[in-house]
PDB file of C-alpha atoms in Angstrom:
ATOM      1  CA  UNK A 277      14.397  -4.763  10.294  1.00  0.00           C
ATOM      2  CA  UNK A 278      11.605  -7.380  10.015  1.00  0.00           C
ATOM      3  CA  UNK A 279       9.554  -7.685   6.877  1.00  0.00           C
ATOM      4  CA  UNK A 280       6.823  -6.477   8.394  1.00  0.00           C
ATOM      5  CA  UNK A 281       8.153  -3.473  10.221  1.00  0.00           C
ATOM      6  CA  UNK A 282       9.493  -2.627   6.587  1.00  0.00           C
ATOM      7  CA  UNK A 283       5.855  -2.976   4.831  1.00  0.00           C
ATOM      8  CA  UNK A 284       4.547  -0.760   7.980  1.00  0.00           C
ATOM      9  CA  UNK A 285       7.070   2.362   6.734  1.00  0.00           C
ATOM     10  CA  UNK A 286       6.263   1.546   3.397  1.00  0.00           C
ATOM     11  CA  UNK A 287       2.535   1.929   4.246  1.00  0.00           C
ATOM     12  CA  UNK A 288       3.241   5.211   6.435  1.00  0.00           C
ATOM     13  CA  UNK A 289       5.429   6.467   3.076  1.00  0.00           C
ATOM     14  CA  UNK A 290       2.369   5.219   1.255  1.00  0.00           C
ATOM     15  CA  UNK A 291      -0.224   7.199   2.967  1.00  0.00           C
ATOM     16  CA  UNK A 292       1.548  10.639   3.218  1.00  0.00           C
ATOM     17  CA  UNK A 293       1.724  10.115  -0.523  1.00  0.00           C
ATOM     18  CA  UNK A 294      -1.828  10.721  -1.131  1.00  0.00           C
ATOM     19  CA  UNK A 295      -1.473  13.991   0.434  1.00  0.00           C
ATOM     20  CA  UNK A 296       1.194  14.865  -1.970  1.00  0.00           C
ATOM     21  CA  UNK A 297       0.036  13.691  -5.289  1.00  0.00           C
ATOM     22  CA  UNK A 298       2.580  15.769  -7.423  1.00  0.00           C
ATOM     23  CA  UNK A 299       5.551  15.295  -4.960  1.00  0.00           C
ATOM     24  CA  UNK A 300       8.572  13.380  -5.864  1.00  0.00           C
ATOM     25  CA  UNK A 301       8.804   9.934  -4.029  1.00  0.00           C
ATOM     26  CA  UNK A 302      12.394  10.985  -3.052  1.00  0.00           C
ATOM     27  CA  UNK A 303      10.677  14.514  -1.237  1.00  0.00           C
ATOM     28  CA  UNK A 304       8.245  11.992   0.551  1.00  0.00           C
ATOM     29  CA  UNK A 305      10.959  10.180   1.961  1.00  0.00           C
ATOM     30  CA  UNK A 306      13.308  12.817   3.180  1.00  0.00           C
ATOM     31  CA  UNK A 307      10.402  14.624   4.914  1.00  0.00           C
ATOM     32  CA  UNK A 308       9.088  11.213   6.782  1.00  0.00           C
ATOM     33  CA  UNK A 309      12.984  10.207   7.330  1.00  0.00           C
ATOM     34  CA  UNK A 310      13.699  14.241   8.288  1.00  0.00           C
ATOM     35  CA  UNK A 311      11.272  14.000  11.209  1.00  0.00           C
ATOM     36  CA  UNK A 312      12.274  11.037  12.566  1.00  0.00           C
ATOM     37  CA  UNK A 313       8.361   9.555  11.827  1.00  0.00           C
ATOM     38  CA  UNK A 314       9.796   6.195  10.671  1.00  0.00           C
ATOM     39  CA  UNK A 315      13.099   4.118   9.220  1.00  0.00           C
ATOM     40  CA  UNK A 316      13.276   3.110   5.606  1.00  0.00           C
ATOM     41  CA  UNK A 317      14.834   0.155   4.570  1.00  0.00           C
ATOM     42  CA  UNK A 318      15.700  -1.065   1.243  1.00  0.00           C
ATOM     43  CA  UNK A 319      12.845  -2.930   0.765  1.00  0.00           C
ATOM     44  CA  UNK A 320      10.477  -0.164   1.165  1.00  0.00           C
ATOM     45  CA  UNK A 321      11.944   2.591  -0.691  1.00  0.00           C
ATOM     46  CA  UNK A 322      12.580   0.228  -3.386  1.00  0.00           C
ATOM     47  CA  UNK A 323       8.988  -0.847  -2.764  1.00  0.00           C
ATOM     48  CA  UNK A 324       7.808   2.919  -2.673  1.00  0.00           C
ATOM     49  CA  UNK A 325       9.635   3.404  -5.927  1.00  0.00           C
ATOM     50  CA  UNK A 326       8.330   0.668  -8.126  1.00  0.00           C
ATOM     51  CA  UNK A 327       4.796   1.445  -6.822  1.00  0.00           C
ATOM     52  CA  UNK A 328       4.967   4.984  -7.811  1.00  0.00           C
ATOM     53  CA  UNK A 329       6.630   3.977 -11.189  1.00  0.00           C
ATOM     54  CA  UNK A 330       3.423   2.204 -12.035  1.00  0.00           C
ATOM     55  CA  UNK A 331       0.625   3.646  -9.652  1.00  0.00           C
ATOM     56  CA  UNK A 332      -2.020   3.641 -12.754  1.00  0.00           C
ATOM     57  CA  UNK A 333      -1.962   0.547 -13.394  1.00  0.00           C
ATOM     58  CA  UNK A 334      -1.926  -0.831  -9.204  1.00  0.00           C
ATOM     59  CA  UNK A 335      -4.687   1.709  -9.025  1.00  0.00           C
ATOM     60  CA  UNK A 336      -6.026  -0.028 -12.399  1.00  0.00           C
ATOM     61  CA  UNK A 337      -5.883  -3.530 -10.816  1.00  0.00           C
ATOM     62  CA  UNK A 338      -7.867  -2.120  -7.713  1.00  0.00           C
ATOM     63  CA  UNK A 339     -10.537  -0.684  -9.255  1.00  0.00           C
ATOM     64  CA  UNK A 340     -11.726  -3.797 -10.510  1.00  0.00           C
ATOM     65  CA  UNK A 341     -12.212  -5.391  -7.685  1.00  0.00           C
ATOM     66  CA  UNK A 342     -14.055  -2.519  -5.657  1.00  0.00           C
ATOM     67  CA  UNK A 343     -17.711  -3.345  -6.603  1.00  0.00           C
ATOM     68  CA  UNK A 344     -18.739  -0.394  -7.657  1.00  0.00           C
ATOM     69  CA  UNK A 345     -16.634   2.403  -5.810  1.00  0.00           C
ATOM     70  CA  UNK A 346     -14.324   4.616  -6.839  1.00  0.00           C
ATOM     71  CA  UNK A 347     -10.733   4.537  -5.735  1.00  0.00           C
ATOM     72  CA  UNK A 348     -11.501   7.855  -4.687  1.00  0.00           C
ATOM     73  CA  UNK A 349     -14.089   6.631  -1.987  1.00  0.00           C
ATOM     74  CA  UNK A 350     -11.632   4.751  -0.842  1.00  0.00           C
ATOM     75  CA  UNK A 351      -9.831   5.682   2.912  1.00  0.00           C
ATOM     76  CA  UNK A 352      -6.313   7.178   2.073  1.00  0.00           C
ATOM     77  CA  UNK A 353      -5.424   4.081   4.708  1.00  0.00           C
ATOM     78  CA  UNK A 354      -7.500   1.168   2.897  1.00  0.00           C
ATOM     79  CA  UNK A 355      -6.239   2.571  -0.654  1.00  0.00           C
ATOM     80  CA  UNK A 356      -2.405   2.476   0.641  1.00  0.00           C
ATOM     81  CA  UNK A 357      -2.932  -0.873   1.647  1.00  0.00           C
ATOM     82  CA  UNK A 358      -4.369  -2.170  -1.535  1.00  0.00           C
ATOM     83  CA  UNK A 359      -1.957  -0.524  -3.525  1.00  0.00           C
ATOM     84  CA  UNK A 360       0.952  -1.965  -1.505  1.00  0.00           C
ATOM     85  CA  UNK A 361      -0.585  -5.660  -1.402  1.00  0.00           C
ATOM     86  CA  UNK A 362      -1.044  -5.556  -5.000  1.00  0.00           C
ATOM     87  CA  UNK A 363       2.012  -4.911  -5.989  1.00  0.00           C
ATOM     88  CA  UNK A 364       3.481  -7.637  -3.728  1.00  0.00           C
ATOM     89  CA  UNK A 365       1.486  -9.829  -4.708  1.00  0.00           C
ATOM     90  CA  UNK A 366       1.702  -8.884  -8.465  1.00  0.00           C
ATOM     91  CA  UNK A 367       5.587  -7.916  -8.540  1.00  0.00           C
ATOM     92  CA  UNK A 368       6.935  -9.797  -5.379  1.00  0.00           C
ATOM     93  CA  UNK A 369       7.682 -13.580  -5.865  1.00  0.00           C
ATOM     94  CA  UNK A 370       9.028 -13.907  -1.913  1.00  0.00           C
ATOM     95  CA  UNK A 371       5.916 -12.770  -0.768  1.00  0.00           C
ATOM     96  CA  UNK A 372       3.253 -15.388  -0.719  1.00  0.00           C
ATOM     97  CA  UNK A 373      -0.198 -13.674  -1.308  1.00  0.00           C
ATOM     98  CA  UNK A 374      -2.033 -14.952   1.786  1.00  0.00           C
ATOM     99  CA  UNK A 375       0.985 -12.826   3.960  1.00  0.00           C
ATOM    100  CA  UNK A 376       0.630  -9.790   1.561  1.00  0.00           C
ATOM    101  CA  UNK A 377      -3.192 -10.082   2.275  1.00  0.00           C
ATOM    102  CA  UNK A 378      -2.418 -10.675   6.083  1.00  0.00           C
ATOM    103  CA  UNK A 379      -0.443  -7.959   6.314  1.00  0.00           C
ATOM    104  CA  UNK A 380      -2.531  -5.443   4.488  1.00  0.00           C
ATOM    105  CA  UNK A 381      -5.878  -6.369   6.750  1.00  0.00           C
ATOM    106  CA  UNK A 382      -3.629  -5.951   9.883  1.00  0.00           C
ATOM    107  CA  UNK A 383      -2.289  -2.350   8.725  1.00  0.00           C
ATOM    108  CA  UNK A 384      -6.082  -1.436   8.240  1.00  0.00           C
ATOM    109  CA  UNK A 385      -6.796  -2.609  11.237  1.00  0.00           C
ATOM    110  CA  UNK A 386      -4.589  -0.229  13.265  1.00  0.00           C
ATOM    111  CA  UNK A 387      -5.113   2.405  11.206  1.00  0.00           C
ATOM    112  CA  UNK A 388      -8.602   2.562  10.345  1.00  0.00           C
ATOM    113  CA  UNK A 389     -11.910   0.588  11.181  1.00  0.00           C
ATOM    114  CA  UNK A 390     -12.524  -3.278  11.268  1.00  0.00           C
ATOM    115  CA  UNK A 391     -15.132  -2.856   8.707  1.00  0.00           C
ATOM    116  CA  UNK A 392     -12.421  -1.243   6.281  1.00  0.00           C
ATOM    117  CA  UNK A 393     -10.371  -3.963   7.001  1.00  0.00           C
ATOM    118  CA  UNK A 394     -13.291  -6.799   6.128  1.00  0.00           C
ATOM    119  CA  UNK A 395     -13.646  -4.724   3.017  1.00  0.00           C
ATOM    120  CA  UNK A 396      -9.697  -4.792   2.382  1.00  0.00           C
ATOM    121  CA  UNK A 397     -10.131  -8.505   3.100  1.00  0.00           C
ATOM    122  CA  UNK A 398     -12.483  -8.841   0.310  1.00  0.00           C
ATOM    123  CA  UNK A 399     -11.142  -7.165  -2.214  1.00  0.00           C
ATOM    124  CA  UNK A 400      -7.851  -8.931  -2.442  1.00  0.00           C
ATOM    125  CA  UNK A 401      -9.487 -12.140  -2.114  1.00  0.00           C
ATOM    126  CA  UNK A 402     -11.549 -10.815  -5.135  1.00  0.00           C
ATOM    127  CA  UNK A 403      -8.179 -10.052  -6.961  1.00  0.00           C
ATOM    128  CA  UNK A 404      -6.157 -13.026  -6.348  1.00  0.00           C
ATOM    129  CA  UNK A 405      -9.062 -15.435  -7.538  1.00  0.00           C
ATOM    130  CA  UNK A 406      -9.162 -13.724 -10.442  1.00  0.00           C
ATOM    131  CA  UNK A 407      -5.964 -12.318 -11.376  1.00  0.00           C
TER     132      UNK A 407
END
């Protein structure tokens, strides 16, 4: 499975999460794996994992950065992207930040609007000049 197609489950395991706020990360990914929605590699549900292990303090990172929102006005797709492309870029020393970036615009991009995306865009940028 290519990097890529592995960030992509990570990002569908990602979303569904923010449905299920006080589900176990291991219920998440039997039901997505159960109905045959997507397959998870290593990477991602070690990925998934770490991310939920320290989801204040991705979410803390992001909120900095989001010019006066709330992670809460956030899309459920633009937040699962942030929170995915900070932690690679924060956790992941394979990943080079301008593909975690990449990647993250490109998953908003097929999931929600172009103008998310730009503002996607912008907020990384934001974070990695200033982390």
């Amino acid at each position: 499975m290519k990097r890529s197609e592995s960030r992509e489950a990570l990002f569908i395991l990602m979303f569904q999460s923010t449905f299920y706020k006080d589900a176990d990360f291991n219920e998440i990914i039997e039901n997505a794996t159960e109905e045959g929605e997507i397959q998870i590699d290593d990477y991602a549900k070690h990925a998934f994992e770490e991310i939920h292990g320290k989801l204040t303090e991705v979410d803390s990172s992001i909120e900095k950065y989001l010019n006066n929102r709330s992670i809460s006005r956030l899309s459920r797709v633009a937040l699962s992207a942030l929170r995915i492309a900070v932690y690679e870029i924060s956790d992941q020393d394979d990943v080079p930040e301008s593909v975690a970036i990449n990647e993250a615009v490109n998953l908003v991009k097929k999931y929600d609007t172009q103008e998310s995306a730009s503002y996607v865009n912008g907020v990384l940028g934001s974070y990695v000049r200033n982390k």
